[in-house]
Coordinates of C-alpha atoms and ligand atoms in Angstrom, one line a residue:
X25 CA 17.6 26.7 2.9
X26 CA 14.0 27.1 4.2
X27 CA 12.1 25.7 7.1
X28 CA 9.3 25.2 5.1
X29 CA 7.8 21.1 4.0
X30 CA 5.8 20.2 1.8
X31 CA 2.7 17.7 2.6
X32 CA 3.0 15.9 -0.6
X33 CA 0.9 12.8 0.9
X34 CA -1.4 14.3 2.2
X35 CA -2.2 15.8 -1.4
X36 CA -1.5 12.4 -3.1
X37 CA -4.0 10.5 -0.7
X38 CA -7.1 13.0 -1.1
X39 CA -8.4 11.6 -3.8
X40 CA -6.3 8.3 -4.0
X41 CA -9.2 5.2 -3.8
X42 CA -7.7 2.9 -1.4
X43 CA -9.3 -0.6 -3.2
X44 CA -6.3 -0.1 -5.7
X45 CA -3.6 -0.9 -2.4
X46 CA -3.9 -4.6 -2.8
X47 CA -1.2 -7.6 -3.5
X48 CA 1.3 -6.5 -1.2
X49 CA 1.2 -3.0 -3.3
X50 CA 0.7 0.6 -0.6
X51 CA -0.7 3.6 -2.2
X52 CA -0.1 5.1 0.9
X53 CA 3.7 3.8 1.4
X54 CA 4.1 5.4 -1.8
X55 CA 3.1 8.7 -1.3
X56 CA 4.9 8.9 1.9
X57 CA 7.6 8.3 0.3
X58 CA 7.6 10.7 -2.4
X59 CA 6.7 13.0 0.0
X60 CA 10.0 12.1 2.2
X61 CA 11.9 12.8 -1.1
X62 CA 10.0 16.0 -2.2
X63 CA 11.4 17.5 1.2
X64 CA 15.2 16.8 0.0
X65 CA 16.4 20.1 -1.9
X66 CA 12.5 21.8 -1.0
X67 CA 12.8 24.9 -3.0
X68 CA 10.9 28.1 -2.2
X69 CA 8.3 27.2 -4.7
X70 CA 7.9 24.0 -3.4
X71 CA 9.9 22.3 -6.5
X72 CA 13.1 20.2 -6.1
X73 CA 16.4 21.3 -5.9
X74 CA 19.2 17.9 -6.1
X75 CA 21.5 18.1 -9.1
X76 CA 23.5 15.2 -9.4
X77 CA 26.6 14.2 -7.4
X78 CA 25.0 17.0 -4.5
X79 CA 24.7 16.1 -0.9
X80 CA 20.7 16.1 -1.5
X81 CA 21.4 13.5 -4.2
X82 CA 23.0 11.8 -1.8
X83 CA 20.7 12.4 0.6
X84 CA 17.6 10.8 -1.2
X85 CA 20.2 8.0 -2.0
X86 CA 20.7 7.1 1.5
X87 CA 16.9 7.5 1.9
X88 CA 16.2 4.8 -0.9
X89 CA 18.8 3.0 0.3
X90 CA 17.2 2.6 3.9
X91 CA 13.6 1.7 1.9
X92 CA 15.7 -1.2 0.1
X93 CA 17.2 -2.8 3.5
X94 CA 13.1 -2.5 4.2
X95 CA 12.3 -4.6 2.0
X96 CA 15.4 -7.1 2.1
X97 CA 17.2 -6.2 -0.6
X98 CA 21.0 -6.6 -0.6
X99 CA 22.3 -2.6 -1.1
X100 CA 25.7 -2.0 -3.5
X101 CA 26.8 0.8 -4.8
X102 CA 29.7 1.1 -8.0
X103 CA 31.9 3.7 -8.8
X104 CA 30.0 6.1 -10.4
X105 CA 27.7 6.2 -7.6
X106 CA 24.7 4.2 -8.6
X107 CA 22.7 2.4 -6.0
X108 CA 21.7 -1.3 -6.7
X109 CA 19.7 -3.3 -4.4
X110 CA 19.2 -6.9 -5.5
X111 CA 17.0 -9.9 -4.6
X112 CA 18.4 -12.7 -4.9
X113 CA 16.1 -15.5 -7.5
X114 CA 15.1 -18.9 -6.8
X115 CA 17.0 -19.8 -9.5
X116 CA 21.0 -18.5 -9.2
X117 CA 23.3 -17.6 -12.1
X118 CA 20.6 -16.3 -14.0
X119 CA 20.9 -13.0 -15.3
X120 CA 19.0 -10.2 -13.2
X121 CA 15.5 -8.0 -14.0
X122 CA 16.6 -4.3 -13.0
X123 CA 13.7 -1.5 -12.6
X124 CA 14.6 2.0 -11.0
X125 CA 15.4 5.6 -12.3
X126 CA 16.7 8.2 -10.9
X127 CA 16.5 10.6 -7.9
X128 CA 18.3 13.9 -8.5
X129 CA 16.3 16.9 -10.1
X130 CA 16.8 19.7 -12.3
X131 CA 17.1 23.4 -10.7
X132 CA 13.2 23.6 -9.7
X133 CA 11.9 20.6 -10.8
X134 CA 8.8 18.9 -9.6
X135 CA 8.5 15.4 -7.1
X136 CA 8.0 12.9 -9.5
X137 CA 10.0 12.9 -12.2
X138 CA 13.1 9.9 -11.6
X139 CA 11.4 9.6 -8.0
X140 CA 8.5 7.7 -9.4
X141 CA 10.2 5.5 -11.2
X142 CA 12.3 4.4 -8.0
X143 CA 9.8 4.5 -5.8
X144 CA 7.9 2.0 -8.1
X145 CA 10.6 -0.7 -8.5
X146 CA 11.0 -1.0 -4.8
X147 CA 7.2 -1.3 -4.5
X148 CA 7.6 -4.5 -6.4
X149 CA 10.2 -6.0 -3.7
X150 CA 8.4 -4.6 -0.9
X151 CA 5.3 -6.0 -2.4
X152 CA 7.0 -9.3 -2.9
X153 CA 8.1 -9.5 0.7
X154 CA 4.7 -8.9 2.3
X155 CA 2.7 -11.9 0.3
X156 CA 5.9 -14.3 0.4
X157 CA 6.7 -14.4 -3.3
X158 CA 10.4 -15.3 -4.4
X159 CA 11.0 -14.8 -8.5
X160 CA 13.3 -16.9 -9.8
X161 CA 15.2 -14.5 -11.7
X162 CA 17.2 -12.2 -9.1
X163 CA 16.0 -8.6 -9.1
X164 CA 17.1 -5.4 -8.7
X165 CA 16.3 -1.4 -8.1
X166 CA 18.6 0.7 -9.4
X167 CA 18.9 4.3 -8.6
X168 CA 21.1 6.0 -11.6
X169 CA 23.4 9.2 -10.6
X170 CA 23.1 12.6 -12.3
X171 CA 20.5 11.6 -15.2
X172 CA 19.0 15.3 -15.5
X173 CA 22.8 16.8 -16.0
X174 CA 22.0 20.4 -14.7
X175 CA 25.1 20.1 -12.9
X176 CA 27.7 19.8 -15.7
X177 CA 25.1 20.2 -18.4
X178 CA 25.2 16.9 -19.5
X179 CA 23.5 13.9 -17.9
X180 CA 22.2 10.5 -17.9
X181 CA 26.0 10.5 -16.5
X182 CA 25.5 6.9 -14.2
X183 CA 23.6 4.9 -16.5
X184 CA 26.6 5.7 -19.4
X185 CA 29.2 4.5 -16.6
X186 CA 27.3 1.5 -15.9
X187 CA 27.0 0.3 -19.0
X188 CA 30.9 1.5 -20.2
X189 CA 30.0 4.1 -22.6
X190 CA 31.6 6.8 -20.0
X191 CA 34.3 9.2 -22.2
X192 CA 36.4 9.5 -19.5
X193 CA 38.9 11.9 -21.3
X194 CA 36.2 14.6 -22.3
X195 CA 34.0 14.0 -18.4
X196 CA 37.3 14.7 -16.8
X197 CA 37.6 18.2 -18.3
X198 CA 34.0 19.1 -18.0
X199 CA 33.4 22.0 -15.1
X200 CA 29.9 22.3 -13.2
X201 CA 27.8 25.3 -12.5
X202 CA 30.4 26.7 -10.0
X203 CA 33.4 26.4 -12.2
X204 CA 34.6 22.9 -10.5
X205 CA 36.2 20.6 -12.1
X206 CA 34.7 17.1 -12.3
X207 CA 37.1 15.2 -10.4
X208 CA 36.7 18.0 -7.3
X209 CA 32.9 17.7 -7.6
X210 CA 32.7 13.6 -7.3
X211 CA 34.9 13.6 -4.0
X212 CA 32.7 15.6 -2.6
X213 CA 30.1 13.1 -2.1
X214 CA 33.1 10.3 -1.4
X215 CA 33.4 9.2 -5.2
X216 CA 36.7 9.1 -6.8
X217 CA 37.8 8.9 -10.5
X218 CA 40.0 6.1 -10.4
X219 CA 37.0 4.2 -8.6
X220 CA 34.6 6.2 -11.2
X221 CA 37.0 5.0 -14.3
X222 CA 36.4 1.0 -13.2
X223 CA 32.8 1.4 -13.1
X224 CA 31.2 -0.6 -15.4
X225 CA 28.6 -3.8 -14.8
X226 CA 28.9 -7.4 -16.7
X227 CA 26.0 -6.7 -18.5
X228 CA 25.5 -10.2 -19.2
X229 CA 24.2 -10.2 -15.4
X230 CA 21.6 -8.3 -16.6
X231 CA 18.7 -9.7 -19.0
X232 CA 15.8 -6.4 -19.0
X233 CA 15.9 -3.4 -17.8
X234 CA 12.4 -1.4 -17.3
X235 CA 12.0 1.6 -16.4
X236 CA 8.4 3.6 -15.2
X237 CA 8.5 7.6 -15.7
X238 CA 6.4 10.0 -15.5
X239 CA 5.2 11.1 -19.7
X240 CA 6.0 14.8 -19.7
X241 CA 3.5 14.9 -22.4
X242 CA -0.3 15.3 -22.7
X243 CA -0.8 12.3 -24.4
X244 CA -2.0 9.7 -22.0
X245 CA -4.5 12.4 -20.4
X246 CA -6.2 13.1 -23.5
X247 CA -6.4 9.4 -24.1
X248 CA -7.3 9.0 -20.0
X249 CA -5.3 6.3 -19.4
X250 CA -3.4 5.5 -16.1
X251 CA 0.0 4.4 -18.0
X252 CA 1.1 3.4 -21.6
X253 CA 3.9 1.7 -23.6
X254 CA 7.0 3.5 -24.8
X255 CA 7.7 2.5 -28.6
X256 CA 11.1 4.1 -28.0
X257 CA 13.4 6.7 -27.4
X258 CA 14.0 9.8 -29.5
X259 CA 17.8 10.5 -29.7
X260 CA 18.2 14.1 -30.6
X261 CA 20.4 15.0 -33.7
X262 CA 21.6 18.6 -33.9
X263 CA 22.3 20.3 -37.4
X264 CA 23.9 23.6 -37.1
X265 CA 23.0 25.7 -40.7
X266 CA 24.7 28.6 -42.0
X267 CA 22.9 30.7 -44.5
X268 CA 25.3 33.2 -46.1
X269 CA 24.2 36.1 -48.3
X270 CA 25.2 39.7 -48.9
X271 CA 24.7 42.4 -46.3
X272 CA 23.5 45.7 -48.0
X273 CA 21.9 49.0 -47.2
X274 CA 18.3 48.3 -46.8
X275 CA 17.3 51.6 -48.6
X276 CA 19.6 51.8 -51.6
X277 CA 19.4 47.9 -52.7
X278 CA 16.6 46.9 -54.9
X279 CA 14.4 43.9 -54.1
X280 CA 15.6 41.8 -57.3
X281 CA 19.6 42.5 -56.3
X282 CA 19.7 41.2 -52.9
X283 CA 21.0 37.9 -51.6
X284 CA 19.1 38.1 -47.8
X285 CA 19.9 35.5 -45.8
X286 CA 17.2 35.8 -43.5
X287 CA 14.6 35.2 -46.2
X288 CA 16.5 32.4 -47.3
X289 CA 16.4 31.0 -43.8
X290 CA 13.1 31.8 -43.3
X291 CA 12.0 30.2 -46.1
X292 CA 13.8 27.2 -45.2
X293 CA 12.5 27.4 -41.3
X294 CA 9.4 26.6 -43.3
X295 CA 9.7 23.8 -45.1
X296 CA 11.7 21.9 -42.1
X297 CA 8.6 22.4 -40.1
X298 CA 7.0 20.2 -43.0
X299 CA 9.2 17.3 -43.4
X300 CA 8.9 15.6 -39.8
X301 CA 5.9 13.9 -40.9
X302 CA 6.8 13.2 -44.5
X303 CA 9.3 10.4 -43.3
X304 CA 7.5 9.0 -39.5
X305 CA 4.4 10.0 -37.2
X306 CA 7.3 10.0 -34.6
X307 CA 9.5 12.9 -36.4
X308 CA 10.0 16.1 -35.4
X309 CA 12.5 19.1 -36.2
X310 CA 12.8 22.2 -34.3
X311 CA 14.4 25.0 -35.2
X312 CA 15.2 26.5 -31.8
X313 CA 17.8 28.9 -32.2
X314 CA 18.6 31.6 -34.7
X315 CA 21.4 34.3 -34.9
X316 CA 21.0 37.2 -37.2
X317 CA 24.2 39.1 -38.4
X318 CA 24.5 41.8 -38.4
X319 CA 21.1 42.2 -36.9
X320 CA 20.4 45.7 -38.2
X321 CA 17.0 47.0 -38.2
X322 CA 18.4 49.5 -42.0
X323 CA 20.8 46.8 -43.1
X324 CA 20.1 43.6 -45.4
X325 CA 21.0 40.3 -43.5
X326 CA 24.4 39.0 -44.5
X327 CA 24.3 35.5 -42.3
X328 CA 21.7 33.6 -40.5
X329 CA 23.4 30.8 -38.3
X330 CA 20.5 28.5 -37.0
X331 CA 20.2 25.0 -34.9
X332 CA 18.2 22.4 -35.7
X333 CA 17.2 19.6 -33.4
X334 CA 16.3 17.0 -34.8
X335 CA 14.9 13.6 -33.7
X336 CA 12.6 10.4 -33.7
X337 CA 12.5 6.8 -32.1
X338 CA 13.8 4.9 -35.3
X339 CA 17.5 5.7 -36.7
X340 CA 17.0 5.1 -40.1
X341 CA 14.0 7.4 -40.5
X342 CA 15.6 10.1 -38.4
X343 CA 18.3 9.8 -40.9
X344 CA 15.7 10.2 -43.8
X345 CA 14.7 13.3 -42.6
X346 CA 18.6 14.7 -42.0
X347 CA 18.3 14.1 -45.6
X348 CA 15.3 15.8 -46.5
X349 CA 16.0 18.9 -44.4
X350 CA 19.9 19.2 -46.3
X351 CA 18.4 19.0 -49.2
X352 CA 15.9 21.6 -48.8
X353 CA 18.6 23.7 -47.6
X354 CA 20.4 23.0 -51.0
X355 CA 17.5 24.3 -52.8
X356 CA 17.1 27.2 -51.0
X357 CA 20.8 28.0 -52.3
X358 CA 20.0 27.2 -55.9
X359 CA 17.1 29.3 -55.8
X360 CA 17.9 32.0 -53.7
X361 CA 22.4 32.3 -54.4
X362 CA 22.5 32.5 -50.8
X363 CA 25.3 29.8 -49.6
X364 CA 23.8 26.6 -47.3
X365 CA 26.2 25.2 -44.9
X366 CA 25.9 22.6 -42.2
X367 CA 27.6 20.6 -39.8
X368 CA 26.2 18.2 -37.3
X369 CA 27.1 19.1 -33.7
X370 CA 25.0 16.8 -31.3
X371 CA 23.9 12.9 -32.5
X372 CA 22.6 10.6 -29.9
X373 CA 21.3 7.5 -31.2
X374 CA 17.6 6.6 -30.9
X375 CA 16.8 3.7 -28.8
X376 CA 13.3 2.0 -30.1
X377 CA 12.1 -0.4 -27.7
X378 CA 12.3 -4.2 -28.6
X379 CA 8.6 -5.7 -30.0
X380 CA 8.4 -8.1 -27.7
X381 CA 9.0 -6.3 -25.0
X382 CA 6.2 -4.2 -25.7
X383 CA 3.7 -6.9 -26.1
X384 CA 4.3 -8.5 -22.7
X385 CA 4.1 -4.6 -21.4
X386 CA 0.4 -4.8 -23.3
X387 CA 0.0 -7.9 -21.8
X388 CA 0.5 -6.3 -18.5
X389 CA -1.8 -3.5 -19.1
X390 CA -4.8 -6.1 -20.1
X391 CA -4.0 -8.0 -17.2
X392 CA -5.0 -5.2 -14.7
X393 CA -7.5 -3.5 -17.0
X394 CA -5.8 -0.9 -19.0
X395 CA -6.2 -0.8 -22.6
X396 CA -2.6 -0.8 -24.1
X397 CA -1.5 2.4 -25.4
X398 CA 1.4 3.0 -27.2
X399 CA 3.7 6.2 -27.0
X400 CA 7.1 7.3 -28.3
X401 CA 9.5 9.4 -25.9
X402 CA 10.6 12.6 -27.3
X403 CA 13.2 13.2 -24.3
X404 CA 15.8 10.9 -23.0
X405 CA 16.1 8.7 -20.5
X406 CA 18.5 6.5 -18.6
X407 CA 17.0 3.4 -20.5
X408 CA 18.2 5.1 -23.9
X409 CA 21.3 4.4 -22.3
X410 CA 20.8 1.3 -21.0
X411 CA 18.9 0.3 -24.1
X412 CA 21.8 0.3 -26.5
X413 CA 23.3 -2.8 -24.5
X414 CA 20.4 -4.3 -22.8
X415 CA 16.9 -5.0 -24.0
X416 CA 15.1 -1.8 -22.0
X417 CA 11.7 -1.0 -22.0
X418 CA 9.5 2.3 -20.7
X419 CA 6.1 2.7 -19.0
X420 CA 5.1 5.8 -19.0
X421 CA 2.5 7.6 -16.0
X422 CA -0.1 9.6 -16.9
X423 CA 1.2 13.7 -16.3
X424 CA -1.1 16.5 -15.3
X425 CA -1.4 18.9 -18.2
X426 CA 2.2 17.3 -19.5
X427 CA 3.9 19.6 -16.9
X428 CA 7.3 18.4 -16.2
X429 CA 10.6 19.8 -14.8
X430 CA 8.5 22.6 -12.9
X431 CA 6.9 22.5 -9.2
X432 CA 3.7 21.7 -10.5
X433 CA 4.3 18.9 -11.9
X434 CA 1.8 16.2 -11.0
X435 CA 0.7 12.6 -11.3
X436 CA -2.3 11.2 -9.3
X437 CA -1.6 8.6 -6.9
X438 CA -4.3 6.3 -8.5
X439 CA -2.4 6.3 -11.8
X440 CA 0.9 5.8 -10.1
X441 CA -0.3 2.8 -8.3
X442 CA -2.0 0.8 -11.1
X443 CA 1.7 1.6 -13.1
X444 CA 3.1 -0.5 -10.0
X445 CA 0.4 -2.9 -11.1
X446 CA 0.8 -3.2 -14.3
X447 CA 5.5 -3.1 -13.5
X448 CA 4.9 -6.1 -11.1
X449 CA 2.6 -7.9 -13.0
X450 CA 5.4 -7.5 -16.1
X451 CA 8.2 -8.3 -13.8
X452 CA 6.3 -11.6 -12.3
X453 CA 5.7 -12.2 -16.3
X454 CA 9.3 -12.2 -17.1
X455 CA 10.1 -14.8 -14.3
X456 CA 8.6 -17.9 -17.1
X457 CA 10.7 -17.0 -19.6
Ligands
ZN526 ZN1 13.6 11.8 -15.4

């Protein structure tokens, strides 16, 4: 613990031009609010410190929580821990708008990554409740538990129980940083797993889910734009390879006798890194881990093991390049008699974003003076989740230098307000339909 704060506000309002506060909409609420939140789980470098089911998760939980009786929403929370807090519409029995992210943090993360998101939704209610506007649709901000997942490594952990998709069996045995068991962890913040077990919404209460985060990419600064339009959601595929050759003595084997399984890996490593963009501007493959054996600097590699990760915004084209990169690896075996094995380890579906969705988000953008800009997610988000069962869609802020789960991560007030803009304006949108 330190006794230090940070002054996030004060940063956020220096060069914040106050003409964009308008239509019920604070750039000042919004960046004392962040700020509140930035000084739950302060670290010494000024990042964020709240992994999920914490007491600092919690903590900025309770904080949102008192924000939503603010601005008269009705608070609820299910078994898993998410928080909602719903408007009620004009008209009832329809099915509800929900907006909202997430507030816990990875290990030194920055003040804006889940928070933002939050912070924006309830803007919109607050909003609503200073120029008297009731939508007709009920509404609600959600705050989704443990999305980063640095506690068990895992995450987006509330958003799967909300929706149902929650393996119980295999969350049950899963331990967090300090060895705890999952069930031990959750009662610690007054959750229980029977209570955990029956969480799970009727999700046809809920028509759209949106969600605004921050990009964690450079994108939208190089195209100097405030906020853009996610086109969807990368779900990562992992392949793990095998290369097996023939370890030898690296001085008495002769070049055209050797079956190395490095070069065979190497050469493969090569052509994966060509393939991405054979099959979908939104591809890529990383090869991110490699294990020599037996890693000898006098002896010929016998096996290269290697992971792959694979991923892009539309399932069949992601599959397309699965394809590709096995079948390179098959060559690389014919040519090379070095063996190619693989297995797939890791496969989380892509979620793209519905069309429509994103041309009422365009609509939005035009609406308050933002040329619509289009962008895919390469990480995951709690509306992947939400996506698969729910038509979700993404704005995206605008991220200094793309820096994300780090202290310095940064988004300018300015472009975090005409987000809120352009999320009300979508919101109000929806309410026609
Ligand atoms: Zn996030």
């Amino acid at each position: 613990m330190t006794d230090q704060s940070i002054h996030l506000d004060e940063q956020l309002l220096e060069t914040y031009d106050d003409t964009l506060s308008k239509q019920g909409i604070s750039g000042e609420r919004i960046a004392k609010r962040l700020s509140l939140l930035a000084n739950i789980g302060l670290t010494e470098d000024n990042g964020s410190r709240r992994p999920g089911f914490s007491f600092l998760e919690r903590e900025a939980k309770d904080k949102v929580i008192e924000w939503m009786k603010e601005a008269d929403l009705t608070v609820s929370e299910d078994g898993a821990g998410n928080v909602f807090g719903r408007l009620e519409g004009k008209k009832k029995n329809l099915p509800a708008i929900l907006s909202g992210s997430h507030v816990d943090t990875v290990p030194n993360g920055g003040h804006f990554d889940g928070t933002i998101g939050v912070l924006a939704a309830l803007e919109v209610a607050q909003a609503w409740k200073e120029t008297g506007y009731t939508p007709n649709k009920p509404y609600e901000v959600v705050v989704f538990t443990d999305e980063e997942g640095s506690r068990f490594n895992g995450g987006l952990t509330g958003s799967e129980a909300m929706v149902g998709d929650t393996d119980m069996e295999k969350t049950l045995l899963r331990r967090d940083y300090d060895g705890r068991l999952f069930e031990e962890v959750i009662q610690d913040v007054g959750l229980t797993v029977q209570d955990y077990q029956d969480t799970g919404r009727d999700l046809s209460e809920i028509e759209t889910f949106v969600e605004v985060h921050i990009e964690q990419g450079k994108k939208l600064e190089k195209a100097g734009l405030p906020c853009g339009i996610v086109t969807g959601i990368a779900g990562p595929y992992w392949l793990k390879v095998t290369f097996e050759g023939l370890a030898g003595h690296a001085g008495n084997t002769p070049m055209d006798d050797r079956k190395d399984a490095l070069v065979a890996a190497s050469a493969f490593i090569q052509a994966v890194s060509t393939l991405p963009r054979k099959v979908n501007e939104t591809a890529v493959a990383t090869v991110g881990k490699i294990e020599v054996n037996p890693n000898g600097t006098n002896v010929i590699p016998g096996e290269v093991l290697l992971s792959i990760d694979i991923r892009d915004i539309q399932l069949d084209s992601r599959t397309m390049l699965i394809d590709h990169i096995i079948e390179a690896g098959k060559e690389i075996e014919s040519d090379t008699g070095v063996r190619f094995m693989y297995e797939s380890v890791h496969d989380v579906a892509p979620a793209p974003v519905p069309e429509n969705l994103q041309k009422q988000l365009a609509e939005s953008c035009r609406a308050n003076g933002i040329e619509p800009f289009a962008l895919p997610s390469g990480a995951g988000h709690d509306a992947m989740i939400v996506g698969r069962h729910v038509p979700s869609a993404m704005l995206f802020i605008q991220s200094k230098e793309g820096i994300s789960h780090n202290p310095k991560e940064w988004s300018t007030l300015a472009d975090c307000v005409q987000t809120v803009h352009v999320l009300k304006h979508y919101i109000e949108t929806l309410q026609k339909a």
